[in-house]
Coordinates of C-alpha atoms and ligand atoms in Angstrom, one line a residue:
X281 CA 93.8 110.0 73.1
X282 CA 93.2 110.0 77.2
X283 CA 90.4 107.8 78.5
X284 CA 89.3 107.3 82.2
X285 CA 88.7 104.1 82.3
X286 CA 90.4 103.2 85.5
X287 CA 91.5 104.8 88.6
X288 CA 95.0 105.0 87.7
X289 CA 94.6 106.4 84.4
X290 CA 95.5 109.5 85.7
X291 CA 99.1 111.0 86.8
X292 CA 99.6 111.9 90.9
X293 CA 99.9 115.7 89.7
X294 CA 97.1 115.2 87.1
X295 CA 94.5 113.7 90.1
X296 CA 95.6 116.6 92.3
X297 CA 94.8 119.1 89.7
X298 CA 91.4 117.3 89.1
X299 CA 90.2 117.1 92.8
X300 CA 91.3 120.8 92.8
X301 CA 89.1 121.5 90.4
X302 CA 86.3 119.6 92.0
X303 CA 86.8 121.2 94.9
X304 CA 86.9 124.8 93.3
X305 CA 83.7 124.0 91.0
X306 CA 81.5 123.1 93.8
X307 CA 82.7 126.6 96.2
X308 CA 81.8 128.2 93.3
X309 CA 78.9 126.4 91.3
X310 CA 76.4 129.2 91.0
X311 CA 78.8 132.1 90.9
X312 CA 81.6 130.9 88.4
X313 CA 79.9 129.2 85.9
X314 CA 83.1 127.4 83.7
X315 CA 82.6 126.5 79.8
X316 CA 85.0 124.1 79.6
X317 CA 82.7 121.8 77.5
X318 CA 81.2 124.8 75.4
X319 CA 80.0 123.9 71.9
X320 CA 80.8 120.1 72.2
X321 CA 78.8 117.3 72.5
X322 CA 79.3 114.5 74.3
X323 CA 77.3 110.9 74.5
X324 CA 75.8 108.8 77.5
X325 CA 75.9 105.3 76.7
X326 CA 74.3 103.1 79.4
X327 CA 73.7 99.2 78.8
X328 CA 72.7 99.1 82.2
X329 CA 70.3 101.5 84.5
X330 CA 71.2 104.6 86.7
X331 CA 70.1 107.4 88.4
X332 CA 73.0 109.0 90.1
X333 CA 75.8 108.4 87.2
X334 CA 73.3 109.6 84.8
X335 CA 71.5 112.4 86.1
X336 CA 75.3 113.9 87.5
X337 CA 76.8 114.0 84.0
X338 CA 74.1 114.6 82.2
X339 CA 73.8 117.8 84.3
X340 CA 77.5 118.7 84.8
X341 CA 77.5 118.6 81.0
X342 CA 75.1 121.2 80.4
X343 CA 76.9 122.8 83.6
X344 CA 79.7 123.0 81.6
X345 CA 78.3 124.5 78.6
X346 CA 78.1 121.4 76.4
X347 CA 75.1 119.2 75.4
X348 CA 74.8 115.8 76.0
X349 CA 73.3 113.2 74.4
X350 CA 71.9 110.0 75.8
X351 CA 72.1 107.0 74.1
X352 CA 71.3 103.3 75.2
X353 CA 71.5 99.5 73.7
X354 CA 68.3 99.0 72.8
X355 CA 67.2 102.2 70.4
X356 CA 71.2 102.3 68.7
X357 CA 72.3 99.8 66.2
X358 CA 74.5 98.0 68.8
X359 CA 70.9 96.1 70.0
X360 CA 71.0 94.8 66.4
X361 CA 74.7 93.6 66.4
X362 CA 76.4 96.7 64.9
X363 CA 80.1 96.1 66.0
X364 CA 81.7 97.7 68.8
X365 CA 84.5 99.2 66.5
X366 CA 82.2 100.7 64.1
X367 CA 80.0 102.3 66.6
X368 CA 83.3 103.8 68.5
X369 CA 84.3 104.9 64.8
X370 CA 81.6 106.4 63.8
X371 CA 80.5 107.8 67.2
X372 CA 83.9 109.5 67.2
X373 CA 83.1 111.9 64.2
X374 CA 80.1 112.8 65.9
X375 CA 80.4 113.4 69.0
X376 CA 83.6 115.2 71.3
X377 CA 83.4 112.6 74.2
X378 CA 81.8 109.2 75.2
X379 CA 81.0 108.3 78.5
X380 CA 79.5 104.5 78.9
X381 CA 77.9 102.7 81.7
X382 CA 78.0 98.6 80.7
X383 CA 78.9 95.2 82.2
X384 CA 82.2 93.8 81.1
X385 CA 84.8 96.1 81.7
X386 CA 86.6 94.2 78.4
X387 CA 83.6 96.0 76.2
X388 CA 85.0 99.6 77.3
X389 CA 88.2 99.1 76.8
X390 CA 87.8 97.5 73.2
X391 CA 85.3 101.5 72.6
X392 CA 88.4 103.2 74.0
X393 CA 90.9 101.0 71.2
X394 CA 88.6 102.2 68.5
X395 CA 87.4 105.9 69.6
X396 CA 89.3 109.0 68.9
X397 CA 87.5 110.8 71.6
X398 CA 88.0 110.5 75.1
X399 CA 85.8 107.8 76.4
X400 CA 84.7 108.1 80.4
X401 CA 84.0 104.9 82.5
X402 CA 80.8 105.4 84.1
X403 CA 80.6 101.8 85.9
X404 CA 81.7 98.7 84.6
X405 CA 81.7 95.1 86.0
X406 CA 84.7 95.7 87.0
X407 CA 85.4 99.1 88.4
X408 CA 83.6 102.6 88.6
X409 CA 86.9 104.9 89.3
X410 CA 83.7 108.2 89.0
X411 CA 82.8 107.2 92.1
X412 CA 85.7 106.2 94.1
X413 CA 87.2 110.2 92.8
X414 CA 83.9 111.8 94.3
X415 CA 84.1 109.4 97.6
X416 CA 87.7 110.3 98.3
X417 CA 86.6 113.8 97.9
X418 CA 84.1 113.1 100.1
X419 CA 86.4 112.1 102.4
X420 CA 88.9 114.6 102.4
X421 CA 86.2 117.1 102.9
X422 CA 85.1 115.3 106.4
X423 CA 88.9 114.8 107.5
X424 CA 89.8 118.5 106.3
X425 CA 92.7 116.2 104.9
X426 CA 93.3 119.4 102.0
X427 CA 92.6 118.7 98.3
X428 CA 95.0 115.9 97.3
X429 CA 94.2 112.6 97.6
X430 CA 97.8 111.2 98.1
X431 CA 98.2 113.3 101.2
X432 CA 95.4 113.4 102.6
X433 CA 93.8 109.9 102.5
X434 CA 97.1 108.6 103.5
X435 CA 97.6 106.0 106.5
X436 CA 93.7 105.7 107.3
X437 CA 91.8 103.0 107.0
X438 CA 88.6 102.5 105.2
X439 CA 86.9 98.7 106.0
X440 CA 84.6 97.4 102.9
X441 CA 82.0 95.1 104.3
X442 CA 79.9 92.6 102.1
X443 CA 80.9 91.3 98.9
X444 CA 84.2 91.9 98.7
X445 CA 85.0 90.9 95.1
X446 CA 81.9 93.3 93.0
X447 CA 83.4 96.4 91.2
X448 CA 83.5 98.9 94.2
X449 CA 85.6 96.5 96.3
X450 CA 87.6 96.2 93.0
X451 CA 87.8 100.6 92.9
X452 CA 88.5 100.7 96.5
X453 CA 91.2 98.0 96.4
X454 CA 93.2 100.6 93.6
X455 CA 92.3 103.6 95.2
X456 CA 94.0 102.0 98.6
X457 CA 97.1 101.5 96.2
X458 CA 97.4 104.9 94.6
X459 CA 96.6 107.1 98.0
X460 CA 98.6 104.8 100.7
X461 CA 94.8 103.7 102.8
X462 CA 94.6 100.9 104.5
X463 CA 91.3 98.9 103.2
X464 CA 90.0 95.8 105.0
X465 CA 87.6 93.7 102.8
X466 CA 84.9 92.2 105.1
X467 CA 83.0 89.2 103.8
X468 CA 82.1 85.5 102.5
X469 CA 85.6 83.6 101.7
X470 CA 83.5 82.7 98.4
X471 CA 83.3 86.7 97.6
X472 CA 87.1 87.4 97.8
X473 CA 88.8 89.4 95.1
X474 CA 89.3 87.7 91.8
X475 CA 92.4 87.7 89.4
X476 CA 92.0 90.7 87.3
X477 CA 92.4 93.2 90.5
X478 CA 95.1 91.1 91.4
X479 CA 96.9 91.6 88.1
X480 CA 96.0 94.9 87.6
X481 CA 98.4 96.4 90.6
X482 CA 100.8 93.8 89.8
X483 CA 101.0 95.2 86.6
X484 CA 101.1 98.7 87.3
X485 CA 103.8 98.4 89.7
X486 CA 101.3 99.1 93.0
X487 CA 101.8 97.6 95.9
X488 CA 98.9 96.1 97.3
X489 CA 97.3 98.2 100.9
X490 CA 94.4 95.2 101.5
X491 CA 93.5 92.7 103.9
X492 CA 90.8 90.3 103.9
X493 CA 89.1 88.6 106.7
X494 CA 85.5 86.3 107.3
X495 CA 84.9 87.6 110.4
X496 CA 82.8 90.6 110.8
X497 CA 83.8 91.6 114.3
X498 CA 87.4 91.9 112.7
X499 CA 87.0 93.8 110.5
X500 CA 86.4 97.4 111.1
X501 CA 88.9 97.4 113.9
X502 CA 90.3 100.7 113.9
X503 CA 88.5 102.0 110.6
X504 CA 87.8 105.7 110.0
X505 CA 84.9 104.6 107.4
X506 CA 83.1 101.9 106.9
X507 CA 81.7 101.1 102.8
X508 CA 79.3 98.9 101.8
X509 CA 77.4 98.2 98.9
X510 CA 74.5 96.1 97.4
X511 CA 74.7 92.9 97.5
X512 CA 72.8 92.0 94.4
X513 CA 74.8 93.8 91.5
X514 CA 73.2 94.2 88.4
X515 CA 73.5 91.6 86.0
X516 CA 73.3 88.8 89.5
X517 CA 69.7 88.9 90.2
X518 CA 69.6 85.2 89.7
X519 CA 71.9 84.6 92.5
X520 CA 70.1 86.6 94.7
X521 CA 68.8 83.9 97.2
X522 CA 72.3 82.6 97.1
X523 CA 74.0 86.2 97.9
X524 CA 71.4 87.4 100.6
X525 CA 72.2 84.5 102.7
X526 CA 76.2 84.2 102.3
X527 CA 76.3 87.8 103.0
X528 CA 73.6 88.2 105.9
X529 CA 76.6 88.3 108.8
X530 CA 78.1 91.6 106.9
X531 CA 75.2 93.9 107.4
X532 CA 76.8 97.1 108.6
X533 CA 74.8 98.0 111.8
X534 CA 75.4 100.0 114.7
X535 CA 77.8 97.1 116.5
X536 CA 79.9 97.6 113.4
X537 CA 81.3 100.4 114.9
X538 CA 82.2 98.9 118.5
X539 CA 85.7 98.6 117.6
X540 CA 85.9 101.3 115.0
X541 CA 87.4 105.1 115.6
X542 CA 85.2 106.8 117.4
X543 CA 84.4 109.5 114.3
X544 CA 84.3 106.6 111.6
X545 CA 82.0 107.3 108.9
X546 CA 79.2 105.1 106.9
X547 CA 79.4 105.2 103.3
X548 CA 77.3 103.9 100.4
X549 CA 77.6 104.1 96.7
X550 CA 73.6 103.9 96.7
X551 CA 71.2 102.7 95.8
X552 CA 71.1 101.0 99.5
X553 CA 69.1 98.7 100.4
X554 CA 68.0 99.2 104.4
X555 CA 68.0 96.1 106.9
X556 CA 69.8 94.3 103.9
X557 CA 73.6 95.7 103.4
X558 CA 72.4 98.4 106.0
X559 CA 70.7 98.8 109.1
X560 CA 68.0 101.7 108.8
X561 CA 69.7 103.1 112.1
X562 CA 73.3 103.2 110.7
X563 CA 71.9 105.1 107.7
X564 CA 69.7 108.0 110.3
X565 CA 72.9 108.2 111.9
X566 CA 75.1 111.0 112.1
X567 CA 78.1 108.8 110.8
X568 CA 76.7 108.3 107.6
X569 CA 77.8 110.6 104.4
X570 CA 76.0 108.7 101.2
X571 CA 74.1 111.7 100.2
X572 CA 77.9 114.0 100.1
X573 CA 79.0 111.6 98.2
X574 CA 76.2 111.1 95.5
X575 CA 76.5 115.3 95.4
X576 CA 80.3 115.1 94.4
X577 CA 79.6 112.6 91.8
X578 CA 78.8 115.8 90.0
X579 CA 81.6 118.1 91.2
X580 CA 83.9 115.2 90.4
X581 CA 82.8 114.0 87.1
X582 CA 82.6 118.1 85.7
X583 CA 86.5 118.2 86.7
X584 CA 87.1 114.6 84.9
X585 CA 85.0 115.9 81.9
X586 CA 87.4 119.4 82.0
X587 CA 90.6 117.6 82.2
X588 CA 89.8 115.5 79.2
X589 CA 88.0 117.8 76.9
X590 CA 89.8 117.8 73.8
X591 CA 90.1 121.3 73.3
X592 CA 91.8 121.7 77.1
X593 CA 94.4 119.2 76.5
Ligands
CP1405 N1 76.3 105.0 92.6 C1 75.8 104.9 91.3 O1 76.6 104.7 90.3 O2 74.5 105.2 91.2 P1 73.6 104.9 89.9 O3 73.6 103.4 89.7 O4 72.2 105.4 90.3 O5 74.2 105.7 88.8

């Protein structure tokens, strides 16, 4: 059974035939509706909160001419203990897909062992490879770099500012190795990428395309976009004092881009947070593209959905 779980889960031909489809579903939304998903159902499992992930698939779903279903910890069995492997079990002879938002990336992959549906990663702890398809889409669309992420993303370089070990830094860092960019991680030495990132290239045979460094006038030297994200995840609120402080040098603001192209973009995952990751100004400018990006999510994630529908494969 295919899963998307992680960035790499899918094949270089298979990623260029999903970002083709992306591309071609969002030309022709409203005038070639696809049914791709027709007659199935598919569940929305989210331990932790969302607007964008949520709202995007829940609509690309019905888009697609299934139904989905939205299910969370609290009113399912799981908030009572039920096992993972029973719930993936019985889930499966329900339902025609899972998609699930939670914390530790560990608890998807163990739904995935025991599901005989595809299961979607929606965000985890540790990566949230949705978002990093839809922002590399975003970015081909602004560099007119075609549809395929290995060619077109190639050689530039996108700088990550803030805390540089939290799951987007994680999807970035793989997304740099698959599609040959150059990411710079820009923050606290305390906040630099752990282990599991580490071993995950290492043991997928991808060589790693990222640099660290403390010093915020470094670096976005020579970026073509600058990321950022909050930097409070969920699940660290009670390091928040801690976190505001260590990262306060990383805001991206307009000196950011001093030493960057002179066409570099802003991105953001949202939610942002202005004058904290952010200045206000950075995200009124012209540079910066979060809103393209959040519309993609859907475009994206209806291609995903299409590539792994059971009855497609
Ligand atoms: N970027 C993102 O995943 O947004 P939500 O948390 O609102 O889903």
């Amino acid at each position: 059974m295919r899963h998307f779980l992680q960035e790499n889960d899918f094949q270089n031909e298979e990623i260029k035939q999903i970002f083709s489809t992306a591309f071609d579903l969002k030309k022709n939304r409203l005038l070639r509706p696809t049914k791709d998903l027709a007659g199935q159902s598919w569940g929305m499992l989210f331990y932790k909160q969302s607007t964008r992930t949520r709202v995007s698939f829940e609509v690309g779903i019905r888009e697609l001419g299934g139904n989905p279903l939205i299910l969370d910890q609290s009113s399912t069995q799981i908030g009572r203990g039920e096992s993972i492997e029973d719930t993936a079990k019985v889930l499966s002879r329900f339902l025609d897909g899972l998609i699930i938002r939670t914390h530790g990336h560990e608890l998807i992959e163990e739904f995935a062992s025991h599901s005989s549906i595809p299961v979607v990663n929606a965000l985890t702890d540790f990566l949230h490879p949705c978002q990093i398809y839809a922002d590399c889409m975003t970015l081909l669309e602004r560099w007119s770099g075609g549809i395929n992420p290995c060619d077109g993303l190639k050689d530039r370089k996108l700088a990550f500012f803030g805390d540089t070990s939290c799951n987007m830094a994680n999807s970035w860092i793989l997304a740099g190795a698959l599609f040959g960019m150059e990411i710079s991680l820009c923050g606290p030495q305390s906040f630099q990428p752990d282990e599991p990132i580490l071993k995950l290239l290492k043991d997928n045979n991808l060589s790693p395309t990222w640099t660290f460094t403390s010093d915020p006038d470094a670096g976005a030297v020579g970026a073509d976009a600058v990321y950022t994200d909050v930097w409070v995840s969920m699940g660290c609120e009670e390091e928040s004092q801690a976190r505001l402080q260590a990262m306060q040098p990383y805001q991206v603001k307009d000196s950011t881009f001093n030493s960057t192209n002179e066409n570099c973009l802003f991105m953001h995952c949202m939610p942002a947070h202005p004058e904290e990751e952010v200045s206000q100004s950075v995200l009124d400018s012209q540079r910066a593209i979060l809103f393209d990006q959040a519309e993609n999510r859907l475009h994206m994630q209806k291609a995903i959905l299409s590539a792994l529908s059971p009855h497609n494969s």
